[in-house]
Coordinates of C-alpha atoms in Angstrom, one line a residue:
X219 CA 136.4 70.4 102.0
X220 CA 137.6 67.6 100.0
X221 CA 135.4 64.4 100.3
X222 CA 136.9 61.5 102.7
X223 CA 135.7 58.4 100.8
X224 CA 138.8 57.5 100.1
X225 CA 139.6 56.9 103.5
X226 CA 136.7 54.6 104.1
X227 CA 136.2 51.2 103.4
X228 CA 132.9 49.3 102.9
X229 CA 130.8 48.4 106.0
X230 CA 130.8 44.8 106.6
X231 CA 127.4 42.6 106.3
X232 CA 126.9 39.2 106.8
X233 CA 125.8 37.9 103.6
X234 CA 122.4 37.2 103.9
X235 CA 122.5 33.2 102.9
X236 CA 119.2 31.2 103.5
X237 CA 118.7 30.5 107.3
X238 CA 116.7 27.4 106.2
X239 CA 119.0 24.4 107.1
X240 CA 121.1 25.8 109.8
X241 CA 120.8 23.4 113.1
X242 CA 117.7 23.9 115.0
X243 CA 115.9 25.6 112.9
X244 CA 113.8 23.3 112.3
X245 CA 112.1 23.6 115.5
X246 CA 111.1 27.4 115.6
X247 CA 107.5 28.6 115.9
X248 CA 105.5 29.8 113.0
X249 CA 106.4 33.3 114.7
X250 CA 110.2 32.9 114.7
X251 CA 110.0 31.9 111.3
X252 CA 108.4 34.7 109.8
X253 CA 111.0 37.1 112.3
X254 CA 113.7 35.3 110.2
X255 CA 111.7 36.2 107.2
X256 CA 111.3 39.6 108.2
X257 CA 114.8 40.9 109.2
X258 CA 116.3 38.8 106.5
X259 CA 118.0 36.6 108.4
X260 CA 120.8 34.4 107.1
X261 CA 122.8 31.9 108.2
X262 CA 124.9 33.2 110.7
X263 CA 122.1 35.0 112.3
X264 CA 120.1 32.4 112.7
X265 CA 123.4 30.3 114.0
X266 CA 123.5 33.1 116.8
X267 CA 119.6 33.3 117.3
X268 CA 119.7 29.2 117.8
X269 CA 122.8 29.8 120.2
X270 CA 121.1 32.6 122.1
X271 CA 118.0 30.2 122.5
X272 CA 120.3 28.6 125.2
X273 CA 120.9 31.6 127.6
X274 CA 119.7 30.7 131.1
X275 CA 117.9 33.9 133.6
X276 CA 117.3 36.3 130.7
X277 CA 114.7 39.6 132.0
X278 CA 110.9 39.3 131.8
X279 CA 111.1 41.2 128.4
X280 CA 113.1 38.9 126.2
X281 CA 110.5 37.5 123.7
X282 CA 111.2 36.4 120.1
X283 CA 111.1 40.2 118.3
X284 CA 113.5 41.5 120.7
X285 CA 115.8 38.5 120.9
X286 CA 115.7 38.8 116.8
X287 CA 116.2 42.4 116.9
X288 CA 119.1 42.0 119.4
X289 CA 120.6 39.6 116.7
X290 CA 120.2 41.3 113.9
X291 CA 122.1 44.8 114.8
X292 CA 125.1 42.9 116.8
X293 CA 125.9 41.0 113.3
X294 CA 125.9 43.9 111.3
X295 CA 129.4 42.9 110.7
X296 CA 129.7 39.5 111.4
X297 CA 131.6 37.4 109.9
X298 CA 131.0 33.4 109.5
X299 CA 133.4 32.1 112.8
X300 CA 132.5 34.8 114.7
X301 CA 129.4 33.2 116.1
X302 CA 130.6 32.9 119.9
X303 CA 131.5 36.2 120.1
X304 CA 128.2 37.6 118.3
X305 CA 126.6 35.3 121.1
X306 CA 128.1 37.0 124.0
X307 CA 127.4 40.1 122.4
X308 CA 123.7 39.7 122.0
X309 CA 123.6 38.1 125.5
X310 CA 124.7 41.7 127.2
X311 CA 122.6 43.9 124.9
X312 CA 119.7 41.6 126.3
X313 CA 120.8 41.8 129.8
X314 CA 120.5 45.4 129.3
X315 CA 116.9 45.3 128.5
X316 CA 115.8 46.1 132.1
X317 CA 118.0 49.2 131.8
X318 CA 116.7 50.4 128.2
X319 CA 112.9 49.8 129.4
X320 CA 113.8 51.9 133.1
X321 CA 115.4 54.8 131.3
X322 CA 113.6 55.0 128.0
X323 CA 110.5 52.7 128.1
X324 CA 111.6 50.8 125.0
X325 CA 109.7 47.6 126.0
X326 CA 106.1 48.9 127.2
X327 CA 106.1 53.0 126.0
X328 CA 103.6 54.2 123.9
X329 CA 103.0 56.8 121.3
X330 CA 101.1 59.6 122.8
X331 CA 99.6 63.1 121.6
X332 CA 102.5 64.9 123.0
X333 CA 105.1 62.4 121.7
X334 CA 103.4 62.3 118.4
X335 CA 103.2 66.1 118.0
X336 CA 107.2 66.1 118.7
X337 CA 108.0 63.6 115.9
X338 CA 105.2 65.7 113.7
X339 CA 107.1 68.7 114.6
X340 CA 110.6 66.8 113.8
X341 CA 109.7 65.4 110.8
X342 CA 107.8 68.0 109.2
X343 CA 111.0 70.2 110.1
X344 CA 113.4 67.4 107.7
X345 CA 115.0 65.8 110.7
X346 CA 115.1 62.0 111.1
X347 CA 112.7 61.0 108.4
X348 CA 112.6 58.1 106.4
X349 CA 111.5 58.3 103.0
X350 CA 109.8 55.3 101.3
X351 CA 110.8 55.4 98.1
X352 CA 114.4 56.3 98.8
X353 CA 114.7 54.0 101.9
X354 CA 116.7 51.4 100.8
X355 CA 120.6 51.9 100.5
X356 CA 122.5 50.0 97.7
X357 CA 124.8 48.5 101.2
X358 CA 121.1 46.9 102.6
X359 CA 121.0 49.9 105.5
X360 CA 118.2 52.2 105.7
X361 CA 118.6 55.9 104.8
X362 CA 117.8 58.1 107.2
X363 CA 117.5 62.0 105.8
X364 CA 117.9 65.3 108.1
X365 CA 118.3 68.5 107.3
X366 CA 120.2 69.8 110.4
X367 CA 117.5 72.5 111.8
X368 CA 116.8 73.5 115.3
X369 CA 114.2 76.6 114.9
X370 CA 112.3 78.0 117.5
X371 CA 109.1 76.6 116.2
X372 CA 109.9 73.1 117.6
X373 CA 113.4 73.3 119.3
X374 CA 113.4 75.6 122.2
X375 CA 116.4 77.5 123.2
X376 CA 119.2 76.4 125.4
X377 CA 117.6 78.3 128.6
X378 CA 114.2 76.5 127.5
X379 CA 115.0 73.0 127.3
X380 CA 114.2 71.5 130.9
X381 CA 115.3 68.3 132.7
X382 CA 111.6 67.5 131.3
X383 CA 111.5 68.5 127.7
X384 CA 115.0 66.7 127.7
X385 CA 113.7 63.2 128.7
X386 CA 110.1 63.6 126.9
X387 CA 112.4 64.0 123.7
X388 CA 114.6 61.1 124.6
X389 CA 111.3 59.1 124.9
X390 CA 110.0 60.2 121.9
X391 CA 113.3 59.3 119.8
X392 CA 112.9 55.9 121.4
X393 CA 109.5 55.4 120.0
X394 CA 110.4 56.3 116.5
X395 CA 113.0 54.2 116.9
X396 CA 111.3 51.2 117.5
X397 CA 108.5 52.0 114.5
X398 CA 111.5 52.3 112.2
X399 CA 112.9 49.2 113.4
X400 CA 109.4 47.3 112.8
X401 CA 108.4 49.5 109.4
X402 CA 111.9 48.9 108.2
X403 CA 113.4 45.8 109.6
X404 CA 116.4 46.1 107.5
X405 CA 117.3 49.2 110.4
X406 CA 118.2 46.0 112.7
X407 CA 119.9 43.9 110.5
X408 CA 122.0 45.9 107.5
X409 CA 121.9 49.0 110.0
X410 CA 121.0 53.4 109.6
X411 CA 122.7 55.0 106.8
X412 CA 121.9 59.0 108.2
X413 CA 123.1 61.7 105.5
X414 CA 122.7 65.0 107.0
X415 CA 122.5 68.6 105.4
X416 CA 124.9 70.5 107.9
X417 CA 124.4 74.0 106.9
X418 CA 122.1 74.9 109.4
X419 CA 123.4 73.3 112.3
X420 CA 123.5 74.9 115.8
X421 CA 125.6 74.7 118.2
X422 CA 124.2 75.9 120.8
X423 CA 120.9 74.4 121.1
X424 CA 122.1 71.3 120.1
X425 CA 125.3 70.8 121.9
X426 CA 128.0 68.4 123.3
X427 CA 125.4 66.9 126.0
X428 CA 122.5 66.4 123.7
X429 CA 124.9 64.7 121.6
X430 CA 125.7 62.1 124.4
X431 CA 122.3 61.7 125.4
X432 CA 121.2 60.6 122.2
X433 CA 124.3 58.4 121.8
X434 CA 123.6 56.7 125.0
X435 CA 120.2 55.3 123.5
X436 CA 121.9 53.6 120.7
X437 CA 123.6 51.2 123.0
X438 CA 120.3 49.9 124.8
X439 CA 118.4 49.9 121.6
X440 CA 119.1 48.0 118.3
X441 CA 119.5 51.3 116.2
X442 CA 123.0 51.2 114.4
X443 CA 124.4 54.1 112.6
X444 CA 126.7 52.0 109.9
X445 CA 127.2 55.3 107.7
X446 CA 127.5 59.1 108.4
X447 CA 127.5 61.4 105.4
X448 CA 127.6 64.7 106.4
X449 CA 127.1 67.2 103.7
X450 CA 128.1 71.2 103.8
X451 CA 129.5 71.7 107.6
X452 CA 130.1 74.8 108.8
X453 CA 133.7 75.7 109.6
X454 CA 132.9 74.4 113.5
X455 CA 131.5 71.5 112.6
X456 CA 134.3 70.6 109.9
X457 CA 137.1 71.2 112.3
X458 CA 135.0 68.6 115.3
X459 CA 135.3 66.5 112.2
X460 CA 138.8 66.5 110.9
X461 CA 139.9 66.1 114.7
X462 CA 138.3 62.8 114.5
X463 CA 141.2 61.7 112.4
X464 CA 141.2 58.9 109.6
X465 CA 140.6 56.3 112.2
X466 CA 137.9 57.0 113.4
X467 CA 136.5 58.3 110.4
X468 CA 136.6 54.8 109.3
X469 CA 135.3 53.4 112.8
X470 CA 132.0 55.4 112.6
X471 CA 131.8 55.3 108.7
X472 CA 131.8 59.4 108.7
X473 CA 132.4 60.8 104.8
X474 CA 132.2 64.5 104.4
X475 CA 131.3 66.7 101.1
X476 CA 130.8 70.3 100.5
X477 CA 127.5 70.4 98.6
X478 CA 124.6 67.2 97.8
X479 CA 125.9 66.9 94.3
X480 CA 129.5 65.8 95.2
X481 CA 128.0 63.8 98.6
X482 CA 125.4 62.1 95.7
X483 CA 128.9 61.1 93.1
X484 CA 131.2 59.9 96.4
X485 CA 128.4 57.6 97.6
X486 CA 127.6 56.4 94.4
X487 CA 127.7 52.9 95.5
X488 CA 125.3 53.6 98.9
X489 CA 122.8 56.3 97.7
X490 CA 120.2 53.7 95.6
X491 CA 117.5 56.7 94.6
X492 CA 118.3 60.2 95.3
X493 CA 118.2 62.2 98.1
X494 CA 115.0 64.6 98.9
X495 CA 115.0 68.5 98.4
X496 CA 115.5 69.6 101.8
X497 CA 119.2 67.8 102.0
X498 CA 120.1 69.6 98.6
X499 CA 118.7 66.9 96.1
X500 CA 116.0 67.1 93.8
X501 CA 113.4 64.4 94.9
X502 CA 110.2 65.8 96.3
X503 CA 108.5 64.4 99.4
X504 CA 105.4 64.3 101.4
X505 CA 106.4 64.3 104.7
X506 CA 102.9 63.4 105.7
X507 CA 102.8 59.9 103.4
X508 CA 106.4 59.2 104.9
X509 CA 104.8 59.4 108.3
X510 CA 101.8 57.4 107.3
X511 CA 103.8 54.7 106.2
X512 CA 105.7 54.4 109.0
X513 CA 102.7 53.7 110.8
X514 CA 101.4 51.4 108.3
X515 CA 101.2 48.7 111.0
X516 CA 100.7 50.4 113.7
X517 CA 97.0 51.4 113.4
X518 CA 96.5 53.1 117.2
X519 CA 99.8 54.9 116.3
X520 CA 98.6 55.9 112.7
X521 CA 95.6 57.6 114.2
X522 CA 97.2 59.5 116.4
X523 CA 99.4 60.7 113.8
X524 CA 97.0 61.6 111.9
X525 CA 95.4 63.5 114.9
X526 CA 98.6 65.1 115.7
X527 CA 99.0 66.2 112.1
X528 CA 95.4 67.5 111.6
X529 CA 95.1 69.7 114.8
X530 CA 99.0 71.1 114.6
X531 CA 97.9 72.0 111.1
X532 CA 94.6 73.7 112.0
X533 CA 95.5 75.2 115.0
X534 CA 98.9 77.0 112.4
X535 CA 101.5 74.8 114.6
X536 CA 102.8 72.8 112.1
X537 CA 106.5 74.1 111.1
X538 CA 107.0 75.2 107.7
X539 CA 110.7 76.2 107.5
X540 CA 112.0 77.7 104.1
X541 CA 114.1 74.2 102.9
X542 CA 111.0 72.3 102.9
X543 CA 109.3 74.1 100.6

């Protein structure tokens, strides 16, 4: 399949100006202040942070990290004058706070051995994992790498997955979610840039309802996909795509590309560093240190990775599929 970049343009991103000097700011906490530091804030987020500061009734979980985070993925691409409707924006994703805590326990879940041993399992499979060294994209997002793999050794079959393995992986998503978004705060602010090796894909386990379950969580928590690069679809997959049309293409930033090496030329001016083995690129990974750093400050969640990894390992449980060799 030819590659679509042509009909893409650039994702917009607020330029990240100095927040210092923008009205009120001279009045946040300590705290706030190293949140602006953190997610790179500049001055129109910090204009909509000092505007959302006035929002009367907000729920019980609104604190200064989520009221940042909330910020930072509504201006992804926000433009200076856009301020009041940025505001109104970031005022209903907070409303919806209550929601994202009742369905998905974004607010007070935490890691747990049988979470952690899912996103082991995931991660060790090539599926949702950010790599340190290639994190960064040249457009500010963060990569996101996944080798499009459902085998039985973590992914049951269709007749397999229950009402309860459905919702325990929805809950575990949500957790890895919020440890990207506090390991990599540049996931909230300049957005998720996934590029996914398509060859393996399967329809059937993962189908049209999975798909809108895990779309529904992106619009109670701040995870933005900004970019979609979809390397070497099968013929199913390629036809869901070119039904899309140009439009909306552009809308959800989707590119397609036959093999890595033409995906790695097209995006040129997003891919900063390579892309790892198991996506058809040449960089090398430990899955394991990719895990460990995203823990790096989560210490009660790094040990139970750890855990996780050690006794999935020992007891021969830990998925070894032939790309991630």
């Amino acid at each position: 399949m030819a590659q679509t970049q042509d009909l893409l343009r650039p994702v917009a991103h607020a330029q990240a100006a100095s927040w210092r000097g923008v009205a009120g700011t001279e009045s946040l906490t300590a705290s706030e202040q190293e949140l602006f530091e953190r997610f790179e804030f500049g001055e129109l987020q910090a204009a909509v942070y000092m505007s959302v500061l006035n929002l009367r009734n907000m729920p019980s979980g609104v604190d200064a990290e989520q009221r940042a985070m909330a910020v930072g993925v509504e201006c992804i691409s926000g433009v200076a004058g856009d301020e009041t409707r940025l505001t109104r924006a970031v005022e209903e994703r907070l409303r919806r706070l209550d929601e994202a805590e009742r369905r998905y326990q974004w607010l007070s879940g935490q890691w747990t051995e049988p979470h952690m041993e899912m996103l082991v399992k995931t991660w060790a499979c090539g599926l949702t994992v950010v790599v340190p060294a290639l994190a960064r994209a040249k457009t500010g997002g963060v990569m996101m790498f996944t080798h499009e793999y459902h085998g039985d050794e973590y992914y049951p079959a269709p007749d397999d997955q229950t009402d309860e393995w459905k919702l325990e992986t929805q809950l575990m998503f949500t957790l890895m979610i919020r440890s990207i978004c506090r390991a990599y705060p540049a996931s909230v602010t300049r957005g998720i840039v996934s590029f996914s090796y398509m060859a393996d894909f399967d329809h059937d386990k993962y189908d049209h309802d999975t798909k809108q379950r895990n779309a529904e969580i992106g619009q109670l928590v701040p995870f933005k996909l900004v970019r979609m690069i979809c390397v070497a679809p099968d013929e199913r997959m390629k036809g869901f795509l070119i039904d899309m049309g140009p439009r909306m293409m552009r809308r959800w930033g989707v590119s397609v590309y036959d093999d890595a090496p033409t995906a790695l030329e097209g995006e040129s001016t997003t891919i900063s560093d390579g892309v790892p083995t198991w996506c058809g690129g040449t960089h090398r990974v430990d899955v394991r240190a990719c895990l460990q750093h995203l823990f790096r400050t989560e210490p009660d969640a790094l040990e139970l990775c750890e855990s996780a990894w050690r006794r999935l390992e020992a007891a021969g449980q830990l998925p070894h599929p032939a790309h991630m060799e």
